[in-house]
mmCIF file of C-alpha atoms in Angstrom:
data_model
loop_
_atom_site.group_PDB
_atom_site.id
_atom_site.type_symbol
_atom_site.label_atom_id
_atom_site.label_comp_id
_atom_site.label_asym_id
_atom_site.label_seq_id
_atom_site.Cartn_x
_atom_site.Cartn_y
_atom_site.Cartn_z
ATOM 1 C CA MET A 857 -14.691 -6.916 7.142
ATOM 2 C CA PRO A 858 -15.924 -3.617 5.667
ATOM 3 C CA PRO A 859 -13.646 -0.650 6.480
ATOM 4 C CA ALA A 860 -16.586 1.167 8.122
ATOM 5 C CA ILE A 861 -16.347 -1.076 11.244
ATOM 6 C CA PRO A 862 -12.699 -0.331 12.180
ATOM 7 C CA ALA A 863 -13.344 3.247 11.049
ATOM 8 C CA MET A 864 -15.964 3.573 13.804
ATOM 9 C CA PHE A 865 -13.490 2.079 16.285
ATOM 10 C CA PHE A 866 -10.657 4.421 15.315
ATOM 11 C CA GLU A 867 -13.044 7.359 14.792
ATOM 12 C CA THR A 868 -11.708 8.084 11.331
ATOM 13 C CA SER A 869 -12.968 7.746 7.765
ATOM 14 C CA PRO A 870 -13.395 4.343 6.061
ATOM 15 C CA THR A 871 -11.151 5.559 3.219
ATOM 16 C CA VAL A 872 -8.233 6.205 5.572
ATOM 17 C CA VAL A 873 -8.739 2.853 7.315
ATOM 18 C CA ALA A 874 -8.931 1.053 3.953
ATOM 19 C CA MET A 875 -5.742 2.766 2.679
ATOM 20 C CA CYS A 876 -3.773 1.932 5.839
ATOM 21 C CA SER A 877 -5.124 -1.634 6.038
ATOM 22 C CA ALA A 878 -4.306 -2.329 2.389
ATOM 23 C CA GLY A 879 -0.765 -1.006 2.860
ATOM 24 C CA ILE A 880 -0.164 -3.050 6.033
ATOM 25 C CA ALA A 881 -1.648 -6.221 4.486
ATOM 26 C CA LEU A 882 0.507 -5.874 1.384
ATOM 27 C CA PHE A 883 3.560 -5.181 3.556
ATOM 28 C CA LEU A 884 3.008 -8.431 5.488
ATOM 29 C CA ALA A 885 2.320 -10.473 2.343
ATOM 30 C CA GLY A 886 5.224 -8.932 0.426
ATOM 31 C CA ALA A 887 7.668 -9.332 3.323
ATOM 32 C CA TRP A 888 6.634 -13.011 3.580
ATOM 33 C CA ALA A 889 7.183 -13.472 -0.173
ATOM 34 C CA ALA A 890 10.562 -11.696 -0.153
ATOM 35 C CA LYS A 891 11.963 -13.169 3.072
ATOM 36 C CA ASN A 892 14.080 -15.849 1.353
ATOM 37 C CA GLU A 893 15.578 -13.409 -1.141
ATOM 38 C CA ILE A 894 16.357 -10.882 1.613
ATOM 39 C CA ALA A 895 17.949 -13.615 3.735
ATOM 40 C CA LYS A 896 20.100 -14.828 0.819
ATOM 41 C CA ALA A 897 21.258 -11.335 -0.200
ATOM 42 C CA ARG A 898 24.508 -9.918 1.156
ATOM 43 C CA GLY A 899 25.431 -6.308 1.958
ATOM 44 C CA LEU A 900 23.712 -3.652 -0.149
ATOM 45 C CA ASP A 901 21.825 -6.343 -2.057
ATOM 46 C CA LYS A 902 19.597 -6.684 1.023
ATOM 47 C CA ILE A 903 18.276 -3.163 0.309
ATOM 48 C CA VAL A 904 17.946 -3.931 -3.412
ATOM 49 C CA ALA A 905 15.872 -7.009 -2.511
ATOM 50 C CA LEU A 906 13.271 -4.647 -1.004
ATOM 51 C CA SER A 907 12.530 -3.024 -4.391
ATOM 52 C CA ASN A 908 9.405 -5.053 -5.203
ATOM 53 C CA LEU A 909 8.064 -4.606 -1.685
ATOM 54 C CA CYS A 910 8.616 -0.827 -1.759
ATOM 55 C CA PHE A 911 6.886 -0.736 -5.143
ATOM 56 C CA ALA A 912 3.888 -2.912 -4.262
ATOM 57 C CA ILE A 913 2.844 -1.330 -0.943
ATOM 58 C CA PRO A 914 1.987 2.120 -2.410
ATOM 59 C CA LEU A 915 -0.031 0.501 -5.216
ATOM 60 C CA ALA A 916 -2.152 -1.244 -2.598
ATOM 61 C CA VAL A 917 -2.602 2.080 -0.790
ATOM 62 C CA TYR A 918 -3.717 3.814 -4.005
ATOM 63 C CA ILE A 919 -6.465 1.198 -4.609
ATOM 64 C CA SER A 920 -8.540 2.633 -1.801
ATOM 65 C CA SER A 921 -8.024 6.231 -2.888
ATOM 66 C CA ALA A 922 -8.980 5.290 -6.486
ATOM 67 C CA HIS A 923 -12.241 3.824 -5.230
ATOM 68 C CA ASP A 924 -12.795 6.785 -2.912
ATOM 69 C CA SER A 925 -12.549 9.151 -5.881
ATOM 70 C CA SER A 926 -15.584 7.381 -7.383
ATOM 71 C CA MET B 1195 -14.142 10.571 -10.792
ATOM 72 C CA ASN B 1196 -13.357 14.227 -11.522
ATOM 73 C CA ILE B 1197 -9.780 13.349 -12.469
ATOM 74 C CA VAL B 1198 -10.939 11.170 -15.409
ATOM 75 C CA PRO B 1199 -10.860 13.401 -18.536
ATOM 76 C CA ARG B 1200 -14.325 14.564 -19.618
ATOM 77 C CA TYR B 1201 -13.901 13.205 -23.157
ATOM 78 C CA MET B 1202 -13.541 9.633 -21.846
ATOM 79 C CA PRO B 1203 -16.660 7.450 -22.151
ATOM 80 C CA TRP B 1204 -17.863 5.388 -19.128
ATOM 81 C CA ARG B 1205 -15.898 7.496 -16.646
ATOM 82 C CA MET B 1206 -17.039 5.479 -13.589
ATOM 83 C CA PHE B 1207 -15.940 2.256 -15.301
ATOM 84 C CA TRP B 1208 -12.381 3.566 -15.609
ATOM 85 C CA VAL B 1209 -12.179 4.422 -11.898
ATOM 86 C CA TYR B 1210 -13.087 0.842 -10.948
ATOM 87 C CA ALA B 1211 -10.898 -0.615 -13.721
ATOM 88 C CA ILE B 1212 -7.891 1.322 -12.370
ATOM 89 C CA GLY B 1213 -8.674 0.064 -8.851
ATOM 90 C CA CYS B 1214 -8.788 -3.549 -10.064
ATOM 91 C CA ALA B 1215 -5.597 -3.064 -12.099
ATOM 92 C CA LEU B 1216 -3.818 -1.705 -9.015
ATOM 93 C CA ILE B 1217 -4.949 -4.703 -6.908
ATOM 94 C CA ALA B 1218 -3.608 -7.098 -9.545
ATOM 95 C CA ALA B 1219 -0.349 -5.149 -9.991
ATOM 96 C CA SER B 1220 0.389 -4.845 -6.265
ATOM 97 C CA LEU B 1221 -0.231 -8.558 -5.613
ATOM 98 C CA SER B 1222 1.765 -9.575 -8.677
ATOM 99 C CA ILE B 1223 4.763 -7.358 -7.895
ATOM 100 C CA ALA B 1224 4.812 -8.300 -4.185
ATOM 101 C CA SER B 1225 4.590 -12.036 -4.917
ATOM 102 C CA ARG B 1226 6.866 -11.780 -7.989
ATOM 103 C CA ILE B 1227 4.368 -13.715 -10.086
ATOM 104 C CA GLY B 1228 3.744 -12.429 -13.615
ATOM 105 C CA VAL B 1229 5.742 -9.222 -13.035
ATOM 106 C CA ARG B 1230 6.604 -9.241 -16.744
ATOM 107 C CA TRP B 1231 2.996 -8.308 -17.484
ATOM 108 C CA SER B 1232 2.064 -6.352 -14.362
ATOM 109 C CA GLY B 1233 5.161 -4.141 -14.596
ATOM 110 C CA LEU B 1234 4.642 -3.563 -18.313
ATOM 111 C CA LEU B 1235 0.952 -2.698 -17.945
ATOM 112 C CA PHE B 1236 1.481 -0.574 -14.824
ATOM 113 C CA GLY B 1237 4.116 1.415 -16.721
ATOM 114 C CA LEU B 1238 1.766 1.822 -19.649
ATOM 115 C CA MET B 1239 -0.972 3.015 -17.289
ATOM 116 C CA MET B 1240 1.363 5.622 -15.770
ATOM 117 C CA PHE B 1241 2.387 6.892 -19.221
ATOM 118 C CA LEU B 1242 -1.292 7.190 -20.188
ATOM 119 C CA PHE B 1243 -1.947 9.168 -16.979
ATOM 120 C CA VAL B 1244 0.896 11.509 -17.926
ATOM 121 C CA ALA B 1245 -0.234 11.871 -21.549
ATOM 122 C CA MET B 1246 -3.953 12.308 -20.795
ATOM 123 C CA ILE B 1247 -4.064 14.088 -17.416
ATOM 124 C CA HIS B 1248 -0.799 15.515 -16.057
ATOM 125 C CA PHE B 1249 1.071 16.689 -19.168
ATOM 126 C CA PRO B 1250 -1.890 18.668 -20.631
ATOM 127 C CA GLY B 1251 -2.324 20.226 -17.163
ATOM 128 C CA ALA B 1252 1.367 21.113 -17.024
ATOM 129 C CA LEU B 1253 1.197 22.733 -20.467
ATOM 130 C CA ARG B 1254 -1.679 24.916 -19.242
ATOM 131 C CA GLN B 1255 0.426 26.055 -16.241
ATOM 132 C CA LEU B 1256 3.974 26.137 -17.548
ATOM 133 C CA HIS B 1257 5.390 27.879 -14.463
ATOM 134 C CA ASN B 1258 3.739 25.606 -11.887
ATOM 135 C CA ARG B 1259 6.622 23.474 -10.604
ATOM 136 C CA ILE B 1260 4.326 21.133 -8.630
ATOM 137 C CA ILE B 1261 2.520 19.908 -11.761
ATOM 138 C CA TRP B 1262 5.833 19.347 -13.537
ATOM 139 C CA THR B 1263 7.091 17.466 -10.469
ATOM 140 C CA ILE B 1264 4.038 15.210 -10.715
ATOM 141 C CA VAL B 1265 4.677 14.678 -14.458
ATOM 142 C CA PHE B 1266 8.253 13.543 -13.785
ATOM 143 C CA ARG B 1267 7.220 11.520 -10.722
ATOM 144 C CA GLU B 1268 4.631 9.547 -12.699
ATOM 145 C CA MET B 1269 7.078 9.008 -15.569
ATOM 146 C CA SER B 1270 9.670 7.613 -13.136
ATOM 147 C CA PHE B 1271 7.036 5.278 -11.658
ATOM 148 C CA GLY B 1272 6.105 4.075 -15.150
ATOM 149 C CA GLY B 1273 9.769 3.657 -16.040
ATOM 150 C CA ALA B 1274 10.372 1.652 -12.864
ATOM 151 C CA GLY B 1275 7.406 -0.572 -13.761
ATOM 152 C CA TRP B 1276 9.050 -1.283 -17.112
ATOM 153 C CA ILE B 1277 12.384 -1.985 -15.379
ATOM 154 C CA LEU B 1278 10.652 -4.522 -13.108
ATOM 155 C CA ALA B 1279 9.044 -6.082 -16.207
ATOM 156 C CA GLY B 1280 12.410 -6.241 -17.982
ATOM 157 C CA ASN B 1281 14.043 -7.721 -14.885
ATOM 158 C CA ALA B 1282 11.352 -10.393 -14.701
ATOM 159 C CA MET B 1283 12.232 -11.608 -18.206
ATOM 160 C CA ASP B 1284 14.900 -13.904 -16.791
ATOM 161 C CA GLY B 1285 16.861 -15.952 -19.272
ATOM 162 C CA ARG B 1286 15.646 -13.834 -22.159
ATOM 163 C CA ARG B 1287 17.973 -11.725 -24.173
ATOM 164 C CA GLY B 1288 16.773 -9.531 -26.935
ATOM 165 C CA PRO B 1289 15.394 -6.167 -27.800
ATOM 166 C CA GLY B 1290 12.305 -6.432 -25.562
ATOM 167 C CA LYS B 1291 14.087 -6.801 -22.244
ATOM 168 C CA SER B 1292 16.877 -4.315 -22.954
ATOM 169 C CA THR B 1293 14.460 -1.725 -24.407
ATOM 170 C CA LEU B 1294 12.204 -1.836 -21.344
ATOM 171 C CA ILE B 1295 15.158 -1.418 -19.002
ATOM 172 C CA MET B 1296 16.740 1.322 -21.115
ATOM 173 C CA VAL B 1297 13.505 3.365 -21.354
ATOM 174 C CA GLY B 1298 13.035 2.967 -17.592
ATOM 175 C CA ARG B 1299 16.597 4.102 -16.877
ATOM 176 C CA VAL B 1300 16.226 7.173 -19.116
ATOM 177 C CA LEU B 1301 12.953 8.236 -17.459
ATOM 178 C CA ILE B 1302 14.266 7.701 -13.929
ATOM 179 C CA THR B 1303 17.515 9.545 -14.753
ATOM 180 C CA MET B 1304 15.567 12.559 -16.061
ATOM 181 C CA THR B 1305 13.476 12.542 -12.875
ATOM 182 C CA LEU B 1306 16.558 12.263 -10.644
ATOM 183 C CA ILE B 1307 18.121 15.310 -12.318
ATOM 184 C CA VAL B 1308 14.925 17.407 -12.050
ATOM 185 C CA PHE B 1309 14.250 16.379 -8.442
ATOM 186 C CA GLY B 1310 17.906 16.829 -7.477
ATOM 187 C CA ILE B 1311 17.921 20.419 -8.768
ATOM 188 C CA GLU B 1312 14.551 21.136 -7.124
ATOM 189 C CA HIS B 1313 15.975 20.132 -3.728
ATOM 190 C CA PHE B 1314 18.547 22.913 -4.055
ATOM 191 C CA LEU B 1315 15.985 25.461 -5.284
ATOM 192 C CA HIS B 1316 13.420 24.634 -2.561
ATOM 193 C CA PRO B 1317 15.483 23.323 0.345
ATOM 194 C CA GLU B 1318 12.744 23.230 2.992
ATOM 195 C CA GLY B 1319 10.341 20.835 1.297
ATOM 196 C CA LEU B 1320 10.017 17.192 2.243
ATOM 197 C CA PRO B 1321 12.945 15.188 0.805
ATOM 198 C CA GLY B 1322 12.628 12.676 -2.032
ATOM 199 C CA VAL B 1323 9.704 13.880 -4.106
ATOM 200 C CA PRO B 1324 9.855 17.705 -3.889
ATOM 201 C CA LEU B 1325 6.188 18.697 -3.671
ATOM 202 C CA GLU B 1326 4.539 21.509 -1.672
ATOM 203 C CA LYS B 1327 4.633 20.159 1.879
ATOM 204 C CA GLN B 1328 7.378 21.582 4.098
ATOM 205 C CA MET B 1329 9.507 19.579 6.518
ATOM 206 C CA PRO B 1330 8.180 19.542 10.104
ATOM 207 C CA ALA B 1331 9.593 22.276 12.340
ATOM 208 C CA TRP B 1332 10.758 19.790 15.014
ATOM 209 C CA LEU B 1333 13.283 18.290 12.590
ATOM 210 C CA PRO B 1334 16.857 19.619 13.019
ATOM 211 C CA GLY B 1335 19.002 20.348 9.935
ATOM 212 C CA ARG B 1336 16.086 20.558 7.516
ATOM 213 C CA VAL B 1337 17.974 22.431 4.810
ATOM 214 C CA LEU B 1338 20.986 20.128 5.187
ATOM 215 C CA ILE B 1339 18.762 17.037 4.730
ATOM 216 C CA ASP B 1340 17.345 18.491 1.511
ATOM 217 C CA TYR B 1341 20.804 19.428 0.194
ATOM 218 C CA VAL B 1342 22.153 15.931 0.980
ATOM 219 C CA THR B 1343 19.113 14.319 -0.676
ATOM 220 C CA GLY B 1344 19.385 16.581 -3.734
ATOM 221 C CA ALA B 1345 23.106 15.858 -4.070
ATOM 222 C CA ALA B 1346 22.471 12.121 -3.662
ATOM 223 C CA LEU B 1347 19.852 12.151 -6.447
ATOM 224 C CA LEU B 1348 22.257 14.002 -8.743
ATOM 225 C CA VAL B 1349 25.054 11.531 -7.909
ATOM 226 C CA VAL B 1350 22.814 8.586 -8.930
ATOM 227 C CA ALA B 1351 21.939 10.378 -12.174
ATOM 228 C CA GLY B 1352 25.663 10.990 -12.793
ATOM 229 C CA SER B 1353 26.569 7.366 -12.091
ATOM 230 C CA ILE B 1354 23.895 6.201 -14.560
ATOM 231 C CA LEU B 1355 25.084 8.626 -17.250
ATOM 232 C CA LEU B 1356 28.743 7.668 -16.721
ATOM 233 C CA ASN B 1357 27.841 3.976 -16.212
ATOM 234 C CA ARG B 1358 30.028 3.831 -13.110
ATOM 235 C CA LYS B 1359 29.079 1.973 -9.908
ATOM 236 C CA THR B 1360 25.387 2.471 -10.700
ATOM 237 C CA ARG B 1361 24.186 -0.522 -8.663
ATOM 238 C CA THR B 1362 26.069 0.497 -5.515
ATOM 239 C CA VAL B 1363 25.148 4.189 -5.718
ATOM 240 C CA ALA B 1364 21.486 3.522 -6.556
ATOM 241 C CA ALA B 1365 21.223 0.992 -3.716
ATOM 242 C CA CYS B 1366 22.710 3.510 -1.253
ATOM 243 C CA VAL B 1367 20.447 6.362 -2.396
ATOM 244 C CA GLY B 1368 17.381 4.077 -2.501
ATOM 245 C CA GLY B 1369 18.246 3.104 1.074
ATOM 246 C CA TRP B 1370 18.604 6.807 2.001
ATOM 247 C CA ILE B 1371 15.158 7.630 0.581
ATOM 248 C CA LEU B 1372 13.735 4.591 2.402
ATOM 249 C CA LEU B 1373 15.291 5.911 5.622
ATOM 250 C CA MET B 1374 13.689 9.326 4.959
ATOM 251 C CA VAL B 1375 10.327 7.570 4.506
ATOM 252 C CA LEU B 1376 10.659 5.869 7.884
ATOM 253 C CA VAL B 1377 12.212 8.743 9.849
ATOM 254 C CA ILE B 1378 10.460 11.802 8.348
ATOM 255 C CA TYR B 1379 7.390 10.667 6.392
ATOM 256 C CA GLY B 1380 6.386 8.178 9.120
ATOM 257 C CA PRO B 1381 5.972 10.879 11.809
ATOM 258 C CA VAL B 1382 4.390 13.227 9.207
ATOM 259 C CA LEU B 1383 1.864 10.457 8.416
ATOM 260 C CA ILE B 1384 1.113 9.850 12.105
ATOM 261 C CA ALA B 1385 0.666 13.602 12.686
ATOM 262 C CA ALA B 1386 -1.667 13.802 9.662
ATOM 263 C CA LEU B 1387 -3.760 10.879 10.942
ATOM 264 C CA HIS B 1388 -4.327 12.828 14.182
ATOM 265 C CA GLN B 1389 -5.750 15.799 12.270
ATOM 266 C CA PRO B 1390 -9.555 16.023 12.015
ATOM 267 C CA GLY B 1391 -9.987 16.447 8.218
ATOM 268 C CA ILE B 1392 -10.087 13.424 5.894
ATOM 269 C CA GLY B 1393 -8.265 15.420 3.211
ATOM 270 C CA VAL B 1394 -5.265 16.021 5.490
ATOM 271 C CA GLN B 1395 -5.176 12.363 6.523
ATOM 272 C CA VAL B 1396 -5.305 11.091 2.924
ATOM 273 C CA GLU B 1397 -2.642 13.635 1.942
ATOM 274 C CA GLY B 1398 -0.337 12.325 4.706
ATOM 275 C CA ILE B 1399 -0.813 8.749 3.478
ATOM 276 C CA ASN B 1400 -0.228 9.779 -0.145
ATOM 277 C CA TYR B 1401 3.023 11.609 0.683
ATOM 278 C CA PHE B 1402 4.272 8.491 2.507
ATOM 279 C CA ALA B 1403 3.219 6.164 -0.332
ATOM 280 C CA ASP B 1404 4.562 8.374 -3.148
ATOM 281 C CA THR B 1405 8.010 8.630 -1.601
ATOM 282 C CA LEU B 1406 8.085 4.910 -0.785
ATOM 283 C CA LEU B 1407 7.249 4.223 -4.441
ATOM 284 C CA PHE B 1408 10.053 6.593 -5.517
ATOM 285 C CA ALA B 1409 12.476 4.655 -3.270
ATOM 286 C CA GLY B 1410 11.178 1.465 -4.901
ATOM 287 C CA ALA B 1411 11.824 2.988 -8.345
ATOM 288 C CA ILE B 1412 15.464 3.776 -7.481
ATOM 289 C CA LEU B 1413 15.944 0.293 -5.984
ATOM 290 C CA ALA B 1414 14.366 -1.267 -9.101
ATOM 291 C CA LEU B 1415 16.922 0.632 -11.159
ATOM 292 C CA ALA B 1416 19.683 -0.774 -8.915
ATOM 293 C CA SER B 1417 18.328 -4.304 -9.318
ATOM 294 C CA ALA B 1418 18.397 -3.974 -13.122
ATOM 295 C CA THR B 1419 22.093 -3.085 -13.115
ATOM 296 C CA PRO B 1420 24.527 -6.014 -13.378
ATOM 297 C CA ARG B 1421 26.654 -6.722 -10.295
ATOM 298 C CA SER B 1422 29.841 -6.431 -12.358
ATOM 299 C CA ASP B 1423 29.036 -2.752 -12.821
ATOM 300 C CA ALA B 1424 29.292 -2.263 -9.065
ATOM 301 C CA VAL B 1425 33.005 -2.929 -9.216
ATOM 302 C CA GLY B 1426 33.779 -0.871 -12.304
#
């Protein structure tokens, strides 16, 4: 679905919708991928297990802004 | 496209190439497939950004703290990418893995020291990555939050330099920055999305994403530290 359609619905720019959608999609996918490791970890290691997720979400967000700058 | 240096050929190509590289890197790092390569190449990309865009800009404006903050921020992101790559080389011992992790630790430590000091010099900015934006007025104890964050960043840097309890301290401070992202940057992002201008909205998203990535960098550093170190 092109970002222009939800952008019309939310009355905001396609870039903003694309950035938010990419971040949320990556969050869901990354949380699914990391769920076993987070469940196995104990104590502070549960936070450490979030490192890849915290790293990947912003990269997904930047994709849209990189394309917007074109 | 304006950010691509003018001397680069096929400037539009590079914009799309970076976009594709970011898609691949984000999927790879989230799914933990091929992180050895995605982390390594993402780090390399960040170092090229610093060398070709941010560092020359910083040299032109030596007294502009924001540009220097961006230089250190990007170096810490690149270093964290290399730490993730080194971490992904499971079962391998040798110069490659330890060099990647060591370079990443050095770059993140330098950034922690610079950012920690900046929190004390500019104690009303948003915590984590000390850029221009100020903390929202509705937030109580703004200066205290910045002092605590600055001290926490300096404590992580100290624990890395002294090689004492690095994993525990970095995990705690990474968790603190993550909490700041949720409690402070979240509302700032929502407020920005309610503003009319696209620039303000994108800026709100970028602040949220940058600080989340910085939290990820500190947590990556924690994950690269052996558990035995947590006791020592």
